[in-house]
């Protein structure tokens, strides 16, 4: 059984990875409900993203989840570079869920795009305070001061450590904040515009940057390679119970009867607990089922295997008869009939009438499961006045909201500590497993760790939509496009929120409503595809099946014209300045495309925007 993690924050921060450049910390104390990595009262916190202690140790709070991309190394380094910090004097702390950070939903490869500038701005403001504090100390102009590796240096060679100007820098910020508040009050503004303004700040030029664009090792590297990385399953508070859940075989079914006699004879099994079944729309709710509570993982799993459950399938409705083969036939039939027009230009029917030849094809892709290396897991301590979570979540604010709704709490009363994620791909932005742990902790009045097995993960995922596509093209004598018709039947992600949604309309904007080829007569249609399982986004979302269908179809058109696919398809783009055209040609030139290859090998080509 894991040793309970009860470690003082300061000791943990200073002790972990001692001797390396970075220290990464995640708060693991379960003695009280407090914000992960909260600064001490004596620390200076010039911004929610950063604080400095009395020795000017720079603590940077990374608010995005680390699931293997290195983002919790990257974003803090952007801030550290702007303030010219010494990496040996930095602590990086994983932030809890808090709306003040802005979006914490780590998905769509957007963390750098959305927060690179934010982290630079925070660093530039901190630099301003430090430089102006030193300038006042030396009675010089701030333009004569520059930061260099945790010191403020004057042009004549004098220098001060950050710790030496900490109090004056804090005073500079407080003075500016007071001025900003006074101006806002005078003008009747509700929002206080921080000082100094962006225009008053100096940002580093690329040639001045020490870390951005350079090789910086991941702060998690040693932890991950030595087994010290903290995942949700590693958090074990004192008195923690282990729970696995037997969930219904089809979405919406409920347990009619439960025989737990054999389960309760297994050493370590303490209780079998029936959970309330969720009803549609399922959203991010706990699905319900029958939970086996035990003192260890093995007992919980063996206890679940020993349960005899009779499921009532009637509440599941059509979900109970869901059959993948029959459903595929239904979708493929749906795309052969007219659907709801999603986008159109010109006259497609006229374009087909004018065509020298037409080509049509259908494609199908099944559901996909996220299957991250680490299945979902969450530890919860629920009390009447609040709840604390330790979870592998991509979106801690969503976990806050879902658990708050499940327990009838205000979201501010739910603290979500983010652990490392062993992969995510969109699955872990859906916090149903957090609600499960919170509800069990409330009912059992004890800390509870809910863990999913790989089988649980594959059977009860928020599946990527399955889809059927129909494509038809009209071609002129010279092979150019006269018309393009596309129909898509894909399970709508919105069905998870509303059973009334049966068409994947918004998903058609992902690689289907626009193609890179010039065609005057164009139409796309959305067809019926009611969902019978929970549908969720998976990396690249609608592009998964739309790119497969559109690119395969385009390749068939090249084959039909008996032309090289690269030459034919880039020729259909037409615009020599088109970015995709330039990328395609560059890839062709760099890949030795067209060279004779050994038997059994071939070059393939596809392009998708």
Short mmCIF file of C-alpha atoms in Angstrom, two decimals, residues 70-588:
data_model
loop_
_atom_site.label_atom_id
_atom_site.label_comp_id
_atom_site.label_asym_id
_atom_site.label_seq_id
_atom_site.Cartn_x
_atom_site.Cartn_y
_atom_site.Cartn_z
CA UNK A 70 6.47 19.49 -21.89
CA UNK A 71 4.11 22.42 -21.47
CA UNK A 72 4.73 22.86 -17.77
CA UNK A 73 8.40 23.32 -18.57
CA UNK A 74 7.80 25.60 -21.54
CA UNK A 75 5.41 28.26 -20.27
CA UNK A 76 7.33 29.03 -17.05
CA UNK A 77 10.58 29.32 -19.02
CA UNK A 78 8.98 32.05 -21.16
CA UNK A 79 8.30 34.07 -18.01
CA UNK A 80 11.73 33.29 -16.54
CA UNK A 81 13.45 34.44 -19.72
CA UNK A 82 11.66 37.77 -19.75
CA UNK A 83 12.80 38.52 -16.19
CA UNK A 84 16.26 37.03 -16.80
CA UNK A 85 15.92 34.66 -13.87
CA UNK A 86 18.56 32.18 -12.77
CA UNK A 87 17.08 28.73 -13.39
CA UNK A 88 18.77 27.43 -10.24
CA UNK A 89 16.56 29.79 -8.23
CA UNK A 90 13.24 28.82 -9.75
CA UNK A 91 10.46 26.58 -8.48
CA UNK A 92 7.69 25.56 -10.84
CA UNK A 93 4.40 24.67 -9.18
CA UNK A 94 1.39 23.06 -10.81
CA UNK A 95 -1.54 25.41 -10.28
CA UNK A 96 -4.94 24.30 -9.06
CA UNK A 97 -8.10 24.98 -11.03
CA UNK A 98 -8.79 28.70 -10.82
CA UNK A 99 -10.69 30.90 -13.27
CA UNK A 100 -8.24 33.75 -12.65
CA UNK A 101 -5.67 31.92 -14.78
CA UNK A 102 -7.90 32.10 -17.83
CA UNK A 103 -8.55 28.92 -19.78
CA UNK A 104 -6.89 25.88 -18.25
CA UNK A 105 -8.31 23.43 -20.76
CA UNK A 106 -5.11 21.91 -22.12
CA UNK A 107 -6.23 20.82 -25.56
CA UNK A 108 -5.98 21.70 -29.21
CA UNK A 109 -2.24 22.45 -29.03
CA UNK A 110 -3.16 25.96 -27.92
CA UNK A 111 -1.19 26.51 -24.71
CA UNK A 112 1.73 28.36 -26.30
CA UNK A 113 -0.46 30.18 -28.80
CA UNK A 114 -2.78 31.44 -26.07
CA UNK A 115 -0.33 32.09 -23.23
CA UNK A 116 3.11 32.83 -24.67
CA UNK A 117 2.33 36.54 -24.72
CA UNK A 118 0.70 36.37 -21.27
CA UNK A 119 3.81 34.87 -19.69
CA UNK A 120 6.03 37.44 -21.39
CA UNK A 121 3.79 40.22 -20.10
CA UNK A 122 3.97 38.94 -16.53
CA UNK A 123 7.76 38.71 -16.77
CA UNK A 124 8.08 42.16 -18.31
CA UNK A 125 6.01 43.72 -15.52
CA UNK A 126 8.12 42.01 -12.88
CA UNK A 127 11.24 43.31 -14.62
CA UNK A 128 9.78 46.82 -14.56
CA UNK A 129 9.23 46.69 -10.78
CA UNK A 130 12.73 45.36 -10.11
CA UNK A 131 14.51 47.81 -12.41
CA UNK A 132 12.61 50.81 -11.07
CA UNK A 133 13.23 49.75 -7.48
CA UNK A 134 16.98 49.54 -8.14
CA UNK A 135 16.89 52.85 -9.99
CA UNK A 136 15.29 54.56 -6.97
CA UNK A 137 17.90 52.95 -4.71
CA UNK A 138 20.76 54.28 -6.83
CA UNK A 139 18.98 57.58 -7.72
CA UNK A 140 19.42 56.90 -11.43
CA UNK A 141 17.08 56.57 -14.39
CA UNK A 142 15.51 53.13 -14.81
CA UNK A 143 16.69 53.02 -18.44
CA UNK A 144 20.23 52.61 -17.07
CA UNK A 145 19.28 49.37 -15.29
CA UNK A 146 19.08 45.88 -16.72
CA UNK A 147 18.34 42.45 -15.28
CA UNK A 148 20.92 39.72 -15.59
CA UNK A 149 20.64 36.27 -13.98
CA UNK A 150 18.66 37.22 -10.88
CA UNK A 151 20.44 40.55 -10.41
CA UNK A 152 19.75 44.15 -11.38
CA UNK A 153 22.82 45.76 -12.94
CA UNK A 154 23.56 49.41 -13.54
CA UNK A 155 25.44 50.50 -16.63
CA UNK A 156 28.40 51.52 -14.43
CA UNK A 157 28.81 47.96 -13.13
CA UNK A 158 26.95 48.15 -9.82
CA UNK A 159 24.58 45.27 -9.12
CA UNK A 160 21.93 44.17 -6.66
CA UNK A 161 20.50 40.71 -6.16
CA UNK A 162 16.76 40.39 -6.63
CA UNK A 163 16.51 39.73 -2.88
CA UNK A 164 18.08 43.13 -2.17
CA UNK A 165 15.37 45.03 -4.05
CA UNK A 166 12.43 42.81 -3.17
CA UNK A 167 10.77 45.14 -0.68
CA UNK A 168 11.33 48.29 -2.81
CA UNK A 169 10.01 46.48 -5.90
CA UNK A 170 6.92 45.47 -3.98
CA UNK A 171 6.47 49.11 -2.98
CA UNK A 172 6.76 50.16 -6.64
CA UNK A 173 3.98 47.77 -7.59
CA UNK A 174 1.75 48.83 -4.68
CA UNK A 175 2.20 52.49 -5.62
CA UNK A 176 1.29 51.81 -9.26
CA UNK A 177 -1.67 49.65 -8.26
CA UNK A 178 -2.98 52.44 -6.04
CA UNK A 179 -2.66 54.93 -8.91
CA UNK A 180 -4.50 52.58 -11.27
CA UNK A 181 -7.30 52.07 -8.73
CA UNK A 182 -7.63 55.81 -8.14
CA UNK A 183 -7.89 56.45 -11.89
CA UNK A 184 -10.51 53.74 -12.26
CA UNK A 185 -12.53 55.17 -9.36
CA UNK A 186 -12.31 58.67 -10.78
CA UNK A 187 -13.54 57.58 -14.20
CA UNK A 188 -16.15 55.19 -12.82
CA UNK A 189 -14.54 52.11 -14.36
CA UNK A 190 -15.27 48.69 -12.88
CA UNK A 191 -12.13 47.21 -14.38
CA UNK A 192 -8.76 48.42 -13.16
CA UNK A 193 -6.18 48.66 -15.92
CA UNK A 194 -2.87 47.51 -14.46
CA UNK A 195 0.17 49.74 -14.47
CA UNK A 196 2.59 49.84 -16.09
CA UNK A 197 0.67 49.50 -19.34
CA UNK A 198 1.93 47.29 -22.14
CA UNK A 199 3.22 50.38 -23.95
CA UNK A 200 5.39 51.31 -20.97
CA UNK A 201 7.05 47.89 -20.82
CA UNK A 202 10.19 46.75 -22.57
CA UNK A 203 10.12 43.25 -24.01
CA UNK A 204 13.23 41.30 -24.85
CA UNK A 205 14.35 41.12 -28.44
CA UNK A 206 14.95 37.57 -29.77
CA UNK A 207 18.72 37.99 -29.59
CA UNK A 208 18.44 38.88 -25.88
CA UNK A 209 16.57 35.71 -24.93
CA UNK A 210 18.51 33.14 -22.91
CA UNK A 211 16.03 30.27 -22.79
CA UNK A 212 13.34 30.72 -25.44
CA UNK A 213 14.36 28.88 -28.57
CA UNK A 214 17.12 27.06 -26.71
CA UNK A 215 17.31 23.46 -25.52
CA UNK A 216 15.95 23.35 -21.96
CA UNK A 217 15.43 19.90 -20.39
CA UNK A 218 11.96 19.02 -19.20
CA UNK A 219 11.48 19.76 -15.51
CA UNK A 220 9.74 16.38 -15.20
CA UNK A 221 12.50 14.38 -16.87
CA UNK A 222 14.18 13.02 -13.74
CA UNK A 223 10.90 12.30 -11.97
CA UNK A 224 9.53 10.41 -14.95
CA UNK A 225 12.69 8.41 -15.53
CA UNK A 226 13.12 7.46 -11.86
CA UNK A 227 9.49 6.65 -11.14
CA UNK A 228 9.05 9.66 -8.85
CA UNK A 229 6.51 11.41 -11.08
CA UNK A 230 3.24 11.93 -9.28
CA UNK A 231 0.15 10.65 -11.05
CA UNK A 232 -3.34 10.59 -9.57
CA UNK A 233 -3.03 6.93 -8.57
CA UNK A 234 0.10 7.82 -6.54
CA UNK A 235 -1.82 10.09 -4.17
CA UNK A 236 -2.94 8.13 -1.11
CA UNK A 237 -4.25 10.19 1.81
CA UNK A 238 -4.43 8.72 5.30
CA UNK A 239 -7.44 6.41 5.54
CA UNK A 240 -7.94 6.29 1.77
CA UNK A 241 -10.34 3.70 0.37
CA UNK A 242 -9.93 2.15 -3.09
CA UNK A 243 -12.91 1.94 -5.43
CA UNK A 244 -13.64 0.32 -8.77
CA UNK A 245 -17.06 0.55 -10.37
CA UNK A 246 -19.07 -1.97 -12.34
CA UNK A 247 -20.78 0.22 -14.94
CA UNK A 248 -23.76 -0.69 -17.12
CA UNK A 249 -23.02 -2.62 -20.33
CA UNK A 250 -24.98 -0.08 -22.41
CA UNK A 251 -25.46 3.64 -21.92
CA UNK A 252 -28.44 4.38 -19.73
CA UNK A 253 -29.02 0.92 -18.24
CA UNK A 254 -29.42 0.59 -14.46
CA UNK A 255 -28.69 -2.17 -11.96
CA UNK A 256 -31.88 -4.15 -11.26
CA UNK A 257 -30.40 -6.51 -8.67
CA UNK A 258 -26.98 -7.05 -7.10
CA UNK A 259 -25.67 -10.19 -5.41
CA UNK A 260 -22.56 -9.09 -3.52
CA UNK A 261 -22.24 -12.07 -1.17
CA UNK A 262 -19.16 -13.52 -2.88
CA UNK A 263 -17.51 -10.10 -3.18
CA UNK A 264 -17.84 -9.39 0.53
CA UNK A 265 -15.95 -12.58 1.44
CA UNK A 266 -12.79 -11.38 -0.28
CA UNK A 267 -10.19 -10.11 2.22
CA UNK A 268 -9.87 -6.33 1.95
CA UNK A 269 -13.34 -5.70 0.48
CA UNK A 270 -15.17 -3.44 2.91
CA UNK A 271 -18.38 -2.49 1.17
CA UNK A 272 -20.40 -2.75 -2.02
CA UNK A 273 -22.09 0.56 -2.77
CA UNK A 274 -24.82 1.14 -5.35
CA UNK A 275 -24.45 4.47 -7.09
CA UNK A 276 -27.27 6.45 -8.63
CA UNK A 277 -27.42 5.91 -12.39
CA UNK A 278 -27.01 8.94 -14.62
CA UNK A 279 -29.72 9.84 -17.12
CA UNK A 280 -29.55 11.56 -20.48
CA UNK A 281 -28.08 13.96 -21.32
CA UNK A 282 -25.02 12.30 -19.80
CA UNK A 283 -22.61 15.21 -20.21
CA UNK A 284 -19.76 14.77 -17.69
CA UNK A 285 -21.89 13.13 -15.01
CA UNK A 286 -20.80 10.10 -13.04
CA UNK A 287 -22.34 7.18 -14.95
CA UNK A 288 -23.36 5.33 -11.80
CA UNK A 289 -23.24 1.56 -11.30
CA UNK A 290 -22.04 -0.62 -8.45
CA UNK A 291 -18.84 0.36 -6.62
CA UNK A 292 -16.67 -2.09 -4.73
CA UNK A 293 -14.84 -0.40 -1.85
CA UNK A 294 -11.69 -2.00 -0.50
CA UNK A 295 -8.49 -1.36 1.39
CA UNK A 296 -6.32 -2.07 -1.63
CA UNK A 297 -6.41 -2.27 -5.40
CA UNK A 298 -6.31 -6.02 -5.76
CA UNK A 299 -9.20 -6.61 -3.39
CA UNK A 300 -11.34 -4.01 -5.15
CA UNK A 301 -10.76 -5.62 -8.54
CA UNK A 302 -11.37 -9.17 -7.33
CA UNK A 303 -14.47 -7.98 -5.52
CA UNK A 304 -15.90 -6.45 -8.66
CA UNK A 305 -15.23 -9.65 -10.60
CA UNK A 306 -17.25 -11.56 -7.97
CA UNK A 307 -20.37 -9.38 -8.27
CA UNK A 308 -23.49 -10.83 -9.88
CA UNK A 309 -25.49 -7.97 -11.36
CA UNK A 310 -28.72 -8.09 -13.34
CA UNK A 311 -29.02 -5.00 -15.51
CA UNK A 312 -32.29 -3.38 -16.55
CA UNK A 313 -31.81 -2.36 -20.19
CA UNK A 314 -35.18 -0.69 -20.65
CA UNK A 315 -34.06 2.79 -19.50
CA UNK A 316 -31.32 2.63 -22.14
CA UNK A 317 -33.89 2.68 -24.95
CA UNK A 318 -32.33 2.34 -28.42
CA UNK A 319 -28.86 2.20 -26.87
CA UNK A 320 -29.60 -1.35 -25.70
CA UNK A 321 -29.85 -2.59 -29.31
CA UNK A 322 -26.80 -0.70 -30.57
CA UNK A 323 -24.91 -2.92 -33.00
CA UNK A 324 -21.88 -1.58 -34.83
CA UNK A 325 -22.42 -3.55 -38.06
CA UNK A 326 -26.10 -2.64 -38.37
CA UNK A 327 -25.36 0.97 -37.48
CA UNK A 328 -22.72 1.20 -40.19
CA UNK A 329 -25.25 0.07 -42.77
CA UNK A 330 -27.68 2.70 -41.49
CA UNK A 331 -25.13 5.53 -41.79
CA UNK A 332 -24.01 4.42 -45.25
CA UNK A 333 -27.64 4.46 -46.38
CA UNK A 334 -28.17 7.91 -44.84
CA UNK A 335 -25.39 9.53 -46.87
CA UNK A 336 -26.84 8.22 -50.12
CA UNK A 337 -29.92 10.40 -49.55
CA UNK A 338 -30.06 14.20 -49.42
CA UNK A 339 -29.04 15.75 -46.12
CA UNK A 340 -29.24 19.21 -44.58
CA UNK A 341 -27.14 21.65 -46.59
CA UNK A 342 -24.10 22.76 -44.61
CA UNK A 343 -22.33 24.91 -47.21
CA UNK A 344 -22.81 25.59 -50.90
CA UNK A 345 -21.65 27.76 -53.74
CA UNK A 346 -22.67 27.76 -57.40
CA UNK A 347 -24.99 25.12 -58.85
CA UNK A 348 -23.79 21.59 -58.13
CA UNK A 349 -26.47 19.91 -60.23
CA UNK A 350 -25.54 22.06 -63.24
CA UNK A 351 -21.89 21.26 -62.61
CA UNK A 352 -22.57 17.53 -62.75
CA UNK A 353 -24.65 17.94 -65.91
CA UNK A 354 -21.74 19.71 -67.61
CA UNK A 355 -19.18 17.13 -66.51
CA UNK A 356 -17.46 14.84 -69.00
CA UNK A 357 -17.37 12.17 -66.30
CA UNK A 358 -18.30 11.77 -62.64
CA UNK A 359 -16.76 9.80 -59.84
CA UNK A 360 -18.31 8.86 -56.49
CA UNK A 361 -17.16 6.90 -53.44
CA UNK A 362 -18.17 6.15 -49.86
CA UNK A 363 -16.03 5.80 -46.76
CA UNK A 364 -16.59 4.64 -43.22
CA UNK A 365 -14.59 5.01 -40.01
CA UNK A 366 -15.56 3.31 -36.74
CA UNK A 367 -15.51 4.73 -33.24
CA UNK A 368 -12.09 5.44 -31.77
CA UNK A 369 -11.21 5.24 -28.08
CA UNK A 370 -8.69 7.65 -26.61
CA UNK A 371 -6.77 4.88 -24.81
CA UNK A 372 -4.24 7.10 -23.02
CA UNK A 373 -1.39 5.16 -21.43
CA UNK A 374 -2.74 6.11 -17.97
CA UNK A 375 -6.47 5.35 -17.50
CA UNK A 376 -8.56 7.92 -15.57
CA UNK A 377 -8.01 8.17 -11.82
CA UNK A 378 -9.06 10.58 -9.09
CA UNK A 379 -8.71 10.91 -5.33
CA UNK A 380 -11.41 12.89 -3.53
CA UNK A 381 -11.96 14.10 0.01
CA UNK A 382 -15.53 15.37 0.23
CA UNK A 383 -16.82 17.21 3.30
CA UNK A 384 -20.07 19.09 3.87
CA UNK A 385 -18.38 22.43 3.24
CA UNK A 386 -16.00 21.53 0.42
CA UNK A 387 -14.16 18.94 -1.62
CA UNK A 388 -10.54 18.48 -2.64
CA UNK A 389 -9.47 16.45 -5.66
CA UNK A 390 -6.22 15.06 -6.99
CA UNK A 391 -6.83 14.09 -10.59
CA UNK A 392 -5.24 13.59 -13.99
CA UNK A 393 -7.38 16.23 -15.69
CA UNK A 394 -6.81 18.38 -18.73
CA UNK A 395 -9.32 20.93 -17.49
CA UNK A 396 -9.35 21.43 -13.70
CA UNK A 397 -12.01 24.13 -13.94
CA UNK A 398 -14.38 21.66 -15.61
CA UNK A 399 -13.66 19.21 -12.79
CA UNK A 400 -14.46 21.94 -10.27
CA UNK A 401 -17.77 22.68 -11.95
CA UNK A 402 -18.83 19.05 -12.37
CA UNK A 403 -18.01 18.04 -8.80
CA UNK A 404 -19.65 21.17 -7.44
CA UNK A 405 -22.84 20.32 -9.31
CA UNK A 406 -22.73 16.69 -8.17
CA UNK A 407 -22.28 17.64 -4.51
CA UNK A 408 -24.45 20.76 -4.49
CA UNK A 409 -21.50 23.06 -3.72
CA UNK A 410 -20.30 26.37 -5.07
CA UNK A 411 -17.41 25.76 -7.52
CA UNK A 412 -15.11 27.83 -5.30
CA UNK A 413 -15.54 25.17 -2.60
CA UNK A 414 -13.97 22.53 -4.85
CA UNK A 415 -10.18 22.44 -5.09
CA UNK A 416 -8.76 20.49 -8.00
CA UNK A 417 -5.08 19.57 -7.77
CA UNK A 418 -3.67 18.55 -11.13
CA UNK A 419 -1.27 15.60 -11.22
CA UNK A 420 0.78 14.40 -14.14
CA UNK A 421 -1.23 12.94 -17.00
CA UNK A 422 -0.11 9.79 -18.77
CA UNK A 423 -1.58 11.03 -22.02
CA UNK A 424 -4.95 12.66 -22.53
CA UNK A 425 -5.92 13.31 -26.17
CA UNK A 426 -9.19 14.95 -25.02
CA UNK A 427 -10.41 12.18 -22.71
CA UNK A 428 -9.19 13.81 -19.52
CA UNK A 429 -10.91 17.11 -20.17
CA UNK A 430 -14.11 15.21 -19.33
CA UNK A 431 -14.24 14.89 -15.52
CA UNK A 432 -16.86 12.17 -15.02
CA UNK A 433 -14.35 10.11 -13.04
CA UNK A 434 -13.83 13.07 -10.67
CA UNK A 435 -17.55 13.19 -9.95
CA UNK A 436 -17.47 9.44 -9.22
CA UNK A 437 -14.74 9.85 -6.61
CA UNK A 438 -16.40 12.88 -5.03
CA UNK A 439 -19.81 11.19 -4.71
CA UNK A 440 -18.28 8.07 -3.19
CA UNK A 441 -16.22 10.11 -0.75
CA UNK A 442 -19.31 12.01 0.34
CA UNK A 443 -21.35 8.84 0.81
CA UNK A 444 -18.60 6.90 2.57
CA UNK A 445 -17.32 9.87 4.60
CA UNK A 446 -13.72 9.02 3.80
CA UNK A 447 -11.05 9.78 1.20
CA UNK A 448 -11.70 7.66 -1.90
CA UNK A 449 -9.50 6.79 -4.84
CA UNK A 450 -11.42 5.80 -7.97
CA UNK A 451 -9.34 4.12 -10.62
CA UNK A 452 -10.34 2.85 -14.03
CA UNK A 453 -8.77 -0.25 -15.55
CA UNK A 454 -7.78 -0.36 -19.19
CA UNK A 455 -10.94 -2.38 -19.84
CA UNK A 456 -13.06 0.28 -18.10
CA UNK A 457 -11.41 2.94 -20.22
CA UNK A 458 -12.13 1.16 -23.51
CA UNK A 459 -15.69 0.13 -22.63
CA UNK A 460 -16.92 3.42 -21.20
CA UNK A 461 -14.98 6.10 -23.06
CA UNK A 462 -16.34 9.26 -24.65
CA UNK A 463 -15.81 7.73 -28.08
CA UNK A 464 -14.71 9.59 -31.13
CA UNK A 465 -17.60 9.80 -33.58
CA UNK A 466 -18.00 7.02 -36.11
CA UNK A 467 -18.80 8.32 -39.58
CA UNK A 468 -19.93 7.52 -43.09
CA UNK A 469 -18.99 9.82 -45.95
CA UNK A 470 -20.23 10.06 -49.52
CA UNK A 471 -18.31 12.10 -52.08
CA UNK A 472 -19.09 12.82 -55.72
CA UNK A 473 -17.08 14.89 -58.20
CA UNK A 474 -17.72 16.09 -61.74
CA UNK A 475 -14.71 16.32 -64.06
CA UNK A 476 -14.24 18.17 -67.34
CA UNK A 477 -12.39 16.77 -70.35
CA UNK A 478 -9.09 18.19 -69.06
CA UNK A 479 -9.64 16.72 -65.59
CA UNK A 480 -10.53 19.92 -63.77
CA UNK A 481 -13.39 19.92 -61.27
CA UNK A 482 -16.84 21.02 -62.44
CA UNK A 483 -18.70 20.05 -59.23
CA UNK A 484 -18.11 18.63 -55.77
CA UNK A 485 -20.74 17.10 -53.47
CA UNK A 486 -19.95 15.80 -49.99
CA UNK A 487 -22.25 14.21 -47.41
CA UNK A 488 -21.17 13.40 -43.87
CA UNK A 489 -23.01 11.37 -41.25
CA UNK A 490 -21.03 11.56 -38.02
CA UNK A 491 -22.14 11.36 -34.41
CA UNK A 492 -22.41 14.91 -33.07
CA UNK A 493 -20.30 15.75 -30.05
CA UNK A 494 -23.27 17.85 -28.94
CA UNK A 495 -25.29 14.65 -28.38
CA UNK A 496 -23.45 14.30 -25.07
CA UNK A 497 -25.27 17.46 -23.97
CA UNK A 498 -28.51 17.03 -25.89
CA UNK A 499 -30.06 13.81 -27.23
CA UNK A 500 -31.91 15.97 -29.75
CA UNK A 501 -28.69 16.52 -31.67
CA UNK A 502 -28.41 13.85 -34.34
CA UNK A 503 -26.27 15.57 -36.98
CA UNK A 504 -22.63 16.53 -36.69
CA UNK A 505 -23.16 19.95 -38.26
CA UNK A 506 -20.35 21.88 -36.51
CA UNK A 507 -17.93 19.03 -37.16
CA UNK A 508 -18.32 19.57 -40.92
CA UNK A 509 -16.31 22.76 -40.49
CA UNK A 510 -13.37 20.49 -39.71
CA UNK A 511 -11.96 19.51 -43.07
CA UNK A 512 -15.20 18.97 -45.00
CA UNK A 513 -16.90 22.30 -45.68
CA UNK A 514 -13.80 23.53 -47.49
CA UNK A 515 -11.40 21.74 -49.81
CA UNK A 516 -8.11 23.10 -51.17
CA UNK A 517 -9.12 22.57 -54.81
CA UNK A 518 -10.69 25.16 -57.08
CA UNK A 519 -14.29 24.29 -57.88
CA UNK A 520 -17.09 26.72 -58.66
CA UNK A 521 -19.99 24.38 -57.85
CA UNK A 522 -19.69 23.03 -54.33
CA UNK A 523 -22.09 21.62 -51.74
CA UNK A 524 -21.76 19.75 -48.46
CA UNK A 525 -24.59 18.16 -46.49
CA UNK A 526 -25.00 16.85 -42.96
CA UNK A 527 -26.88 13.57 -42.54
CA UNK A 528 -28.49 11.80 -39.58
CA UNK A 529 -26.17 9.95 -37.17
CA UNK A 530 -27.86 9.62 -33.75
CA UNK A 531 -25.42 8.61 -31.02
CA UNK A 532 -25.85 5.58 -28.77
CA UNK A 533 -22.66 6.00 -26.72
CA UNK A 534 -21.04 9.03 -25.12
CA UNK A 535 -19.34 11.05 -27.86
CA UNK A 536 -16.36 13.28 -27.15
CA UNK A 537 -13.59 15.09 -28.93
CA UNK A 538 -10.41 13.21 -29.71
CA UNK A 539 -7.26 14.83 -31.01
CA UNK A 540 -7.98 16.63 -34.34
CA UNK A 541 -11.72 15.89 -33.87
CA UNK A 542 -13.66 15.95 -37.17
CA UNK A 543 -10.50 16.10 -39.25
CA UNK A 544 -9.86 12.44 -38.41
CA UNK A 545 -12.53 11.05 -40.69
CA UNK A 546 -12.93 14.01 -43.03
CA UNK A 547 -9.24 14.10 -43.96
CA UNK A 548 -9.32 10.35 -44.55
CA UNK A 549 -12.33 10.58 -46.86
CA UNK A 550 -11.47 13.77 -48.75
CA UNK A 551 -7.81 12.86 -49.29
CA UNK A 552 -8.61 9.29 -50.34
CA UNK A 553 -11.22 10.56 -52.78
CA UNK A 554 -8.86 13.18 -54.23
CA UNK A 555 -6.25 10.49 -54.76
CA UNK A 556 -8.81 8.43 -56.65
CA UNK A 557 -9.47 11.41 -58.92
CA UNK A 558 -5.76 11.58 -59.79
CA UNK A 559 -5.79 7.85 -60.52
CA UNK A 560 -8.86 8.30 -62.68
CA UNK A 561 -6.96 10.89 -64.77
CA UNK A 562 -3.94 8.57 -64.93
CA UNK A 563 -1.80 11.38 -63.53
CA UNK A 564 0.78 11.64 -60.79
CA UNK A 565 -1.17 12.55 -57.61
CA UNK A 566 1.17 15.40 -56.64
CA UNK A 567 1.06 17.01 -60.08
CA UNK A 568 -2.67 16.53 -60.49
CA UNK A 569 -3.79 17.64 -57.04
CA UNK A 570 -1.46 20.61 -56.71
CA UNK A 571 -2.65 21.60 -60.18
CA UNK A 572 -6.23 21.67 -58.90
CA UNK A 573 -5.27 24.30 -56.29
CA UNK A 574 -4.56 26.85 -58.98
CA UNK A 575 -3.28 29.68 -56.78
CA UNK A 576 0.52 29.78 -56.89
CA UNK A 577 0.62 31.75 -53.63
CA UNK A 578 -1.44 29.18 -51.75
CA UNK A 579 0.41 28.08 -48.60
CA UNK A 580 -0.71 24.46 -48.84
CA UNK A 581 0.53 24.31 -52.43
CA UNK A 582 3.96 25.59 -51.40
CA UNK A 583 4.13 23.12 -48.50
CA UNK A 584 3.10 20.22 -50.77
CA UNK A 585 5.77 21.07 -53.32
CA UNK A 586 8.40 21.46 -50.64
CA UNK A 587 7.53 18.05 -49.18
CA UNK A 588 7.71 16.49 -52.62
#
